CSV table of C-alpha atoms in Angstrom, one decimal:
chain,number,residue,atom,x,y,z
A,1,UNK,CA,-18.2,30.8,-17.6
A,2,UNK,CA,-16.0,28.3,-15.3
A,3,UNK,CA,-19.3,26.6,-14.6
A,4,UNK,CA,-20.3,26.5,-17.9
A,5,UNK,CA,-16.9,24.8,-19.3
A,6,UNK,CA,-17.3,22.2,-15.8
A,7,UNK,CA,-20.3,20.9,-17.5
A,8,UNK,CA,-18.6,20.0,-21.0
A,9,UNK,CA,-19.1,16.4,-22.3
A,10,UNK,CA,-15.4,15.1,-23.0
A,11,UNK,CA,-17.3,11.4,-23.7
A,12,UNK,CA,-20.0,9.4,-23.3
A,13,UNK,CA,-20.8,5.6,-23.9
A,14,UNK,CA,-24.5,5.2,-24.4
A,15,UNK,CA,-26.2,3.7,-21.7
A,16,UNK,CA,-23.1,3.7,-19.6
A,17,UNK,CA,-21.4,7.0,-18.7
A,18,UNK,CA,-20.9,10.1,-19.0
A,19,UNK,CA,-17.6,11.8,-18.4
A,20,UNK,CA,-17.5,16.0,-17.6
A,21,UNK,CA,-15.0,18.4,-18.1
A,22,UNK,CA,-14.7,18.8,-14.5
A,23,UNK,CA,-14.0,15.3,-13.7
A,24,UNK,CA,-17.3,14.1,-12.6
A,25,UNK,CA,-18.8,11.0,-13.9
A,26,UNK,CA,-22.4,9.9,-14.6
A,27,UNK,CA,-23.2,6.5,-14.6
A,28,UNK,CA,-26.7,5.3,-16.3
A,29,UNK,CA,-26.9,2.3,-13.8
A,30,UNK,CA,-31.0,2.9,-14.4
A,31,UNK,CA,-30.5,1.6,-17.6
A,32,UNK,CA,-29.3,-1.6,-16.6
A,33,UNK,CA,-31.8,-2.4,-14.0
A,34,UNK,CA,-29.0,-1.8,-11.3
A,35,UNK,CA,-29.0,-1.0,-7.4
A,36,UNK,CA,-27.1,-1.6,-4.3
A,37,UNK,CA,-28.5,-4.8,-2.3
A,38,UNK,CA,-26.9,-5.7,1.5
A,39,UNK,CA,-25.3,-8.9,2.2
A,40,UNK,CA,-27.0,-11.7,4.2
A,41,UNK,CA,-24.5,-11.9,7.3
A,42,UNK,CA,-26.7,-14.0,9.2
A,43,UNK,CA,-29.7,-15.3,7.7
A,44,UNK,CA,-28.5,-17.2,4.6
A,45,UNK,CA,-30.3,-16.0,1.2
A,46,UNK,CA,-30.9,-19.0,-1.2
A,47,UNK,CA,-28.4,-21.2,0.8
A,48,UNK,CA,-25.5,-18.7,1.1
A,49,UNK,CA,-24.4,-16.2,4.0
A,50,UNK,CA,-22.7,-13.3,2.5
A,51,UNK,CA,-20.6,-10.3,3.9
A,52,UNK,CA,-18.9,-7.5,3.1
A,53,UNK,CA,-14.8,-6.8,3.7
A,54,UNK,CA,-12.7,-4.2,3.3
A,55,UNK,CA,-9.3,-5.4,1.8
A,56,UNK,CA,-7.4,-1.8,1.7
A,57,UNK,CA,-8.1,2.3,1.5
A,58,UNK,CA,-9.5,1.4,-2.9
A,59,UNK,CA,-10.6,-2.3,-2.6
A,60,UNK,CA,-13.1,-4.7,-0.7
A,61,UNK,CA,-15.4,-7.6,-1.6
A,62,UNK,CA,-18.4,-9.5,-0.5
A,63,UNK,CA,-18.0,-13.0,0.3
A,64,UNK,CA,-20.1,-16.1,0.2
A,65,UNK,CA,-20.5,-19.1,2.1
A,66,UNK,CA,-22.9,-21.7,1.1
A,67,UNK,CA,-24.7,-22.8,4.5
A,68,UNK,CA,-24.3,-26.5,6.1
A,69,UNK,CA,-20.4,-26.7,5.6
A,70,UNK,CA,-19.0,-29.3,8.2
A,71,UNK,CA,-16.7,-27.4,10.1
A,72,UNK,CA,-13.8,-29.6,9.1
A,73,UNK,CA,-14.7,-29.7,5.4
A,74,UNK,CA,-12.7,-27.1,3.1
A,75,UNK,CA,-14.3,-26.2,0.3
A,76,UNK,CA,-12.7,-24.4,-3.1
A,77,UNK,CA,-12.2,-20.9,-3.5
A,78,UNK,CA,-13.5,-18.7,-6.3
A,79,UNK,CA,-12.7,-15.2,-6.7
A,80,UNK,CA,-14.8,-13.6,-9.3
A,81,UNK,CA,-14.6,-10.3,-11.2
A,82,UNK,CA,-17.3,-8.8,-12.3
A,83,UNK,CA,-17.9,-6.8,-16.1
A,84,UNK,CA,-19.4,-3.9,-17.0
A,85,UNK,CA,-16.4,-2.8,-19.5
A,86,UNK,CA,-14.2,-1.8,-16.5
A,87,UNK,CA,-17.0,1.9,-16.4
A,88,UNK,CA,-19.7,-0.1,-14.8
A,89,UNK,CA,-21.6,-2.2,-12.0
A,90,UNK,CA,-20.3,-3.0,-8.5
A,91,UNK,CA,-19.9,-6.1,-6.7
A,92,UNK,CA,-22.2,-4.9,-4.1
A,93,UNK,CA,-25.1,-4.3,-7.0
A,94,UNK,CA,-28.0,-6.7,-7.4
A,95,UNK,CA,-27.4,-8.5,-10.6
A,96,UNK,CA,-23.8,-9.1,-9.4
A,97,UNK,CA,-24.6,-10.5,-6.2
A,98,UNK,CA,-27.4,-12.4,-7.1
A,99,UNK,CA,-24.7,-14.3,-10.0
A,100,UNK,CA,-22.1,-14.9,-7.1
A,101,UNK,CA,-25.0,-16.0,-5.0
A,102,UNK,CA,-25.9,-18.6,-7.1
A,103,UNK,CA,-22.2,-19.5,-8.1
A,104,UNK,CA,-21.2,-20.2,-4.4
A,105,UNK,CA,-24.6,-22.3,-3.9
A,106,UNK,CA,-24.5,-24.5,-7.2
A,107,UNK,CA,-20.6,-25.0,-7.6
A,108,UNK,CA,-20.0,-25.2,-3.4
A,109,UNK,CA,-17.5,-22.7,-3.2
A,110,UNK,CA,-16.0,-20.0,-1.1
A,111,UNK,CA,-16.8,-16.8,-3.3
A,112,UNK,CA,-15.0,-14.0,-3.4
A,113,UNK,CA,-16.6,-11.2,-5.2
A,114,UNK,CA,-14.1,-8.2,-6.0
A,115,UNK,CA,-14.9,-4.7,-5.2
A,116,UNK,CA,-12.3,-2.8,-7.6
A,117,UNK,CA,-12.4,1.1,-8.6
A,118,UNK,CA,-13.5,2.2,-12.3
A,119,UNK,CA,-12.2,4.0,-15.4
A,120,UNK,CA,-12.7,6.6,-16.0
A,121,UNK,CA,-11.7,8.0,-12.8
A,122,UNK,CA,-8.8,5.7,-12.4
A,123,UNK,CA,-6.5,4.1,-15.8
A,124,UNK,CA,-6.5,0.4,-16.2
A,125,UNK,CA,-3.4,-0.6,-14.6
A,126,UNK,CA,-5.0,1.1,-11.4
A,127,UNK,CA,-7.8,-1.5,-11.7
A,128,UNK,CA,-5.2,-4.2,-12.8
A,129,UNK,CA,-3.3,-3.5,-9.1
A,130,UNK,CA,-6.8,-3.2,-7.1
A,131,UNK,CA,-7.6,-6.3,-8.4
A,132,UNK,CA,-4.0,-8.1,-7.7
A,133,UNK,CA,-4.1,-6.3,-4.1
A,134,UNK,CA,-7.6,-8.6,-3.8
A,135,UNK,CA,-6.1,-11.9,-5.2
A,136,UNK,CA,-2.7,-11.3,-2.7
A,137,UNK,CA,-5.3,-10.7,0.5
A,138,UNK,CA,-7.2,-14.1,0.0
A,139,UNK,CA,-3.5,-15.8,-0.9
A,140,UNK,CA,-2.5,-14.5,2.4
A,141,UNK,CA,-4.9,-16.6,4.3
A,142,UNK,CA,-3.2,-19.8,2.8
A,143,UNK,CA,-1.2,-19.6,5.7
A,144,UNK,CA,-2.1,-20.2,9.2
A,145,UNK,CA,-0.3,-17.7,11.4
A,146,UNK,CA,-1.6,-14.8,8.7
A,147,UNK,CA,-2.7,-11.6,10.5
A,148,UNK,CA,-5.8,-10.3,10.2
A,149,UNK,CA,-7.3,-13.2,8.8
A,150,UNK,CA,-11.0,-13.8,7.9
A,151,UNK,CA,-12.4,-16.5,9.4
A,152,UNK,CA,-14.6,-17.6,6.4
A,153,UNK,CA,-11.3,-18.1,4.4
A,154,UNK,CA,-9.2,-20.0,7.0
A,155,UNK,CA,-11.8,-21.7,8.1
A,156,UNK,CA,-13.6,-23.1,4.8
A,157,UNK,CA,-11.1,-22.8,1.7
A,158,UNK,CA,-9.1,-25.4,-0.1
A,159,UNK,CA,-5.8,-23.5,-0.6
A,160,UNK,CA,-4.8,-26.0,-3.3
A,161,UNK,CA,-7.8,-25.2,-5.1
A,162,UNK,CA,-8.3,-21.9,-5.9
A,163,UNK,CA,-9.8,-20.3,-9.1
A,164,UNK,CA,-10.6,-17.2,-10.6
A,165,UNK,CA,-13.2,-16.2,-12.9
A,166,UNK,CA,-14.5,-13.3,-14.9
A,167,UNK,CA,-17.5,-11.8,-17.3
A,168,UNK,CA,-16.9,-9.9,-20.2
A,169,UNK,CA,-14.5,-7.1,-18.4
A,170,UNK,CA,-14.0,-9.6,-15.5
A,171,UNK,CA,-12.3,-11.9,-18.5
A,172,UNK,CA,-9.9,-9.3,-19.4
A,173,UNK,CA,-8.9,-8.9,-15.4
A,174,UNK,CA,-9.0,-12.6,-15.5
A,175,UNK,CA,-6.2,-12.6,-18.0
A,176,UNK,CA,-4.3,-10.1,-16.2
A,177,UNK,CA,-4.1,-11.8,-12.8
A,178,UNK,CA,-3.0,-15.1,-14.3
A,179,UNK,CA,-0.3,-13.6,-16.5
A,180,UNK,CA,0.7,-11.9,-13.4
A,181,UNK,CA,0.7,-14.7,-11.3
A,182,UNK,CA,2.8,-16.8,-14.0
A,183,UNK,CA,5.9,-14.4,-13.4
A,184,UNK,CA,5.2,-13.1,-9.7
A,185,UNK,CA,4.5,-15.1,-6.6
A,186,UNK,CA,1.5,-15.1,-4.4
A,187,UNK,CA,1.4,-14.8,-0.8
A,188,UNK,CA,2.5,-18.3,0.7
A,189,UNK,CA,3.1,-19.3,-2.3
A,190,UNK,CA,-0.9,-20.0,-3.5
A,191,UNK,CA,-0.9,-21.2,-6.8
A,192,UNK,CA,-4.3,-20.8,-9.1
A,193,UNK,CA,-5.4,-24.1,-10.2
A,194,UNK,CA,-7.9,-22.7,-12.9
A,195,UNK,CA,-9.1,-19.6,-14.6
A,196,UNK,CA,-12.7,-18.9,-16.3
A,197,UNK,CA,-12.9,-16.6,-18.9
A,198,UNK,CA,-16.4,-16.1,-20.0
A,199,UNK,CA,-17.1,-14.0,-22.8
A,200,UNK,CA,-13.5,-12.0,-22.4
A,201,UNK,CA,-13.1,-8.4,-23.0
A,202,UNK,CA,-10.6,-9.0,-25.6
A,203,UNK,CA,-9.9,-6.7,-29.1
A,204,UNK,CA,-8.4,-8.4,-32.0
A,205,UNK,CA,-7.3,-6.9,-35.3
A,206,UNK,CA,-9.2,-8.5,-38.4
A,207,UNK,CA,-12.2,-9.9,-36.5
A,208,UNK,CA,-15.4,-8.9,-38.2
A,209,UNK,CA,-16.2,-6.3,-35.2
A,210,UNK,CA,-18.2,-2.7,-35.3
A,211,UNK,CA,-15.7,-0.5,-34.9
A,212,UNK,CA,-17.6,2.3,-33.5
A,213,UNK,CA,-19.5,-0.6,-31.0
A,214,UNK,CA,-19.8,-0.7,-27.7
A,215,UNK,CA,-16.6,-2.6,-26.8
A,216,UNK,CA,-14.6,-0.7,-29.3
A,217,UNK,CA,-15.8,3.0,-27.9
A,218,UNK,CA,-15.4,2.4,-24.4
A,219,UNK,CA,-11.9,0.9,-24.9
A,220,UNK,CA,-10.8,3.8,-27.1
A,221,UNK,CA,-12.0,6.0,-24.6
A,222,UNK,CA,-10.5,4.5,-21.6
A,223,UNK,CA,-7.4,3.7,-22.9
A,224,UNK,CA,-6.2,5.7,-25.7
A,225,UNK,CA,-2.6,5.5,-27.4
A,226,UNK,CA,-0.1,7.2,-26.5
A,227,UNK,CA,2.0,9.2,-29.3
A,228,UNK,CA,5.0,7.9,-28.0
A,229,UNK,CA,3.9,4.1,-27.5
A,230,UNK,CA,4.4,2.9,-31.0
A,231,UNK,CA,0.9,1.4,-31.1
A,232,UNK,CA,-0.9,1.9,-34.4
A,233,UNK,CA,-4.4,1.6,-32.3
A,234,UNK,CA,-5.9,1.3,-29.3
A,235,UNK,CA,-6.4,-2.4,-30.0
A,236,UNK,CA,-2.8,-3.3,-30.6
A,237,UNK,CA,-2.7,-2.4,-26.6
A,238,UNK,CA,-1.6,-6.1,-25.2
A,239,UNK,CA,-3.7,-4.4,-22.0
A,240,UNK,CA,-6.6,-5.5,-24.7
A,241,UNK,CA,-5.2,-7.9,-27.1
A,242,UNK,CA,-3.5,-10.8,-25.5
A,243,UNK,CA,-2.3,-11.9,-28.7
A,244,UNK,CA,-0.1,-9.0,-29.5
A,245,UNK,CA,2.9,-8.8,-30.1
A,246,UNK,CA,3.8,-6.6,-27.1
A,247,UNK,CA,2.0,-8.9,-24.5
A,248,UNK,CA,3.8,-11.5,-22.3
A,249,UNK,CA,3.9,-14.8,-24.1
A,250,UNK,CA,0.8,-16.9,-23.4
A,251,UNK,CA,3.0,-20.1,-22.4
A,252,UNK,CA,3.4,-17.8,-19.2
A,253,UNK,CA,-0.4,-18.5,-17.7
A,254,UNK,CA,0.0,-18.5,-13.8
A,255,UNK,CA,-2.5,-21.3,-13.6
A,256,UNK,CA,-3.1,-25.1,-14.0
A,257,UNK,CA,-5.9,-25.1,-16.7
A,258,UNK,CA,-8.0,-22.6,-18.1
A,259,UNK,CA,-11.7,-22.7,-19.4
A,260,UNK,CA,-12.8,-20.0,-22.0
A,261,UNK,CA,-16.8,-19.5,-22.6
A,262,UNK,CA,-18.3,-17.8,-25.7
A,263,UNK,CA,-21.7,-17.2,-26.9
A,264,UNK,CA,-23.1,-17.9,-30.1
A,265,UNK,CA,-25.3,-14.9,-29.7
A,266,UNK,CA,-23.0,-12.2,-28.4
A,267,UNK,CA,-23.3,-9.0,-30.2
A,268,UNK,CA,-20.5,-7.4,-28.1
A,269,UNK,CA,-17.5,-10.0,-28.0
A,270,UNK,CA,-18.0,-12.1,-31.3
A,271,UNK,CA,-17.1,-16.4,-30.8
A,272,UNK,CA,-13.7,-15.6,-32.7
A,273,UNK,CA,-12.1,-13.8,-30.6
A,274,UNK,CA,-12.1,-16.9,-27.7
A,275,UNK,CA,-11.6,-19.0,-30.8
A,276,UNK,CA,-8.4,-17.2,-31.4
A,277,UNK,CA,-7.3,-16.5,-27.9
A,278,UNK,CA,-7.6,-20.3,-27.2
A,279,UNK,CA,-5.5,-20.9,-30.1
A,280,UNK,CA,-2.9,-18.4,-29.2
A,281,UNK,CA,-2.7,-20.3,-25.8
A,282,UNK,CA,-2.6,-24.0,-27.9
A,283,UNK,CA,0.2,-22.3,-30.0
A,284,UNK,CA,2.5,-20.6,-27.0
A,285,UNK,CA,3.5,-24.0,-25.6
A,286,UNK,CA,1.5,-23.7,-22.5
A,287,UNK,CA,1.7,-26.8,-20.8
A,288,UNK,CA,-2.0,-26.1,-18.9
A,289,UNK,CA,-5.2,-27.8,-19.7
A,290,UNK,CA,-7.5,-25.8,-21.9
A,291,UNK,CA,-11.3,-26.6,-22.0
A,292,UNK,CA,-13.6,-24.4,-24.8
A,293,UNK,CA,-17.1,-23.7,-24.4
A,294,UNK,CA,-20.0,-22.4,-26.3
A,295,UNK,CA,-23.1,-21.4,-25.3
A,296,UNK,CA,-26.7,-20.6,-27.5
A,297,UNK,CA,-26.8,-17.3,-25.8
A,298,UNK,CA,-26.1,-13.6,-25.6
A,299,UNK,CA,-23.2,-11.7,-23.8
A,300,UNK,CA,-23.0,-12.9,-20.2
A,301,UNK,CA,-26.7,-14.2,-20.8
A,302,UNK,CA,-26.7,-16.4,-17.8
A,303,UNK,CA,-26.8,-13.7,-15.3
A,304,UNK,CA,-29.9,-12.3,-16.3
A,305,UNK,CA,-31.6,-16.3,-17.3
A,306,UNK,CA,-30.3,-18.6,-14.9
A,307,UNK,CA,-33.4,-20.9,-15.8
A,308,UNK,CA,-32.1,-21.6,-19.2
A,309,UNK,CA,-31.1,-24.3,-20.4
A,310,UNK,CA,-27.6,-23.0,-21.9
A,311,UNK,CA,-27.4,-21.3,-18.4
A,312,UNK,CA,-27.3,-24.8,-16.4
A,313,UNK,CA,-25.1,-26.7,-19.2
A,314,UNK,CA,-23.1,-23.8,-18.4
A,315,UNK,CA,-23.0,-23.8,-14.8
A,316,UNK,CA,-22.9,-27.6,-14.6
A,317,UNK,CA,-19.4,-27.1,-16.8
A,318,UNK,CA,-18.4,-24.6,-14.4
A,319,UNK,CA,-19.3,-27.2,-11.6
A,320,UNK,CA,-17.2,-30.1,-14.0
A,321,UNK,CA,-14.1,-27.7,-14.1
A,322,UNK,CA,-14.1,-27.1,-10.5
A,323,UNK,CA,-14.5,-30.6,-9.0
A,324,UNK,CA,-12.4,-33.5,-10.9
């Protein structure tokens, strides 16, 4: 009977997961194409040597190095987050590393790819702190006499130019860690000189969204309310919706300028809500640089068809942001 009540469904996302009575996850990764891939450590794959590190007990990354760097040339650092509606996809998956592959190749950076744990076995501020614990590791190699350095990051990174970027759920962590670095310091003091969003994993009241979609279920499911929060929803969570009226004030972005990506296409996280969340930033007084992009093209379309067109204007924007 025990057994029997292990196996209960208490959700499931189509396509993504499946969550049992017992605890147990099952993950649909077939569905999406997705499998682990090793780094390149020593013989560089499309330009780039890539590695894996563990940052603590919960978090690691792989790393990326575009091949041919001068030894006394420093380079930018990016540390991505990847999506997957914080249930889904690794950094260490193909589709993942082939992205961060290409990012550190085409826009000449240091890449950090992020490793963090998932819902729902952990809650979102867990993922929120695995992914801080990764920003403060790289910050702590701004300085010199750091211990347990990695020689890729002392070596090759610009310390006055680091960025962060993000798909889809790697937007909403995006958001996160630059809120949190607006009001808390980094190690050595790093600053971040710009944060992508592309295609953020935002929820907005009143935007012309399927409330039983993909974005809304998982969300709901993940994160519900409370009864004692005073939230009428799960998308009145300022975990979620940026613009509520619980989260930190906008003017309080922990970085020098921002760039926000949206496509025309996507059927997951419609054009108004970076419409809105670029006006919310516009409207909080921030005094930051804010550059808005859109795209003819599907939710985080240029993973999957880098050969586009949109996909290069995209990248080459990416490459514009990066390097001025």
């Amino acid at each position: 009977m025990d057994s029997d009540n292990n196996d209960q469904v208490v959700n499931e996302v189509k396509d993504y997961y499946r969550l049992y009575k017992n605890g147990r996850v099952e993950r649909f990764y077939e569905v999406h194409g997705s499998f682990y891939v090793p780094p390149s450590p020593q013989i560089p794959s499309s330009g780039v040597f890539s590695r894996d590190v563990t940052i603590s007990p919960h978090v690691s990354a792989r790393l990326y190095l575009p091949e041919n760097i001068p030894n006394s040339q420093k380079i930018p650092v990016l540390v991505y987050y990847h999506g997957g509606g914080l249930v889904l996809q690794s950094a260490f998956f193909n589709q993942i590393h082939a992205y961060v592959n290409s990012l550190a190749s085409e826009l000449n950076v240091v890449a950090v790819s992020v490793e963090y744990r998932l819902a729902p076995e952990v809650d979102v501020p867990t993922i929120y702190e695995d992914c801080w614990t990764a920003l403060q590791w790289v910050a702590s190699h701004a300085n010199e006499n750091s211990y347990n350095k990695d020689s890729w990051l002392t070596n090759f990174c610009d310390f006055s130019k680091v960025f962060i970027a993000g798909d889809s759920a790697g937007g909403n962590l995006v958001y996160h860690m630059t809120m949190r670095a607006g009001k808390e310091n980094l190690n050595n003091d790093m600053k971040i000189t710009g944060s992508i969003f592309a295609y953020p994993y935002f929820l907005f009241p009143n935007v012309e969204i399927d409330e039983e979609g993909l974005a809304n279920k998982i969300w709901g499911y993940i994160c519900p309310v409370p009864l004692e929060s005073g939230l009428l929803s799960p998308i009145d969570s300022p975990l979620i919706n940026p613009l509520s009226e619980k989260a930190q004030s906008l003017s309080e972005l922990g970085c020098s300028r921002i760039l926000v990506c949206m496509g025309k296409k996507d059927d997951i996280i419609p054009l108004e809500i970076g419409v809105r969340f670029v006006e919310g930033v516009k409207e909080s007084g921030w005094e930051g640089e804010v550059v808005y992009l859109e795209v003819d093209g599907g939710h985080s379309f240029q993973m999957h068809q880098p050969e586009y067109d949109e996909a290069k204007r995209m990248m080459k924007c990416y490459a514009d942001f990066i390097h001025r």
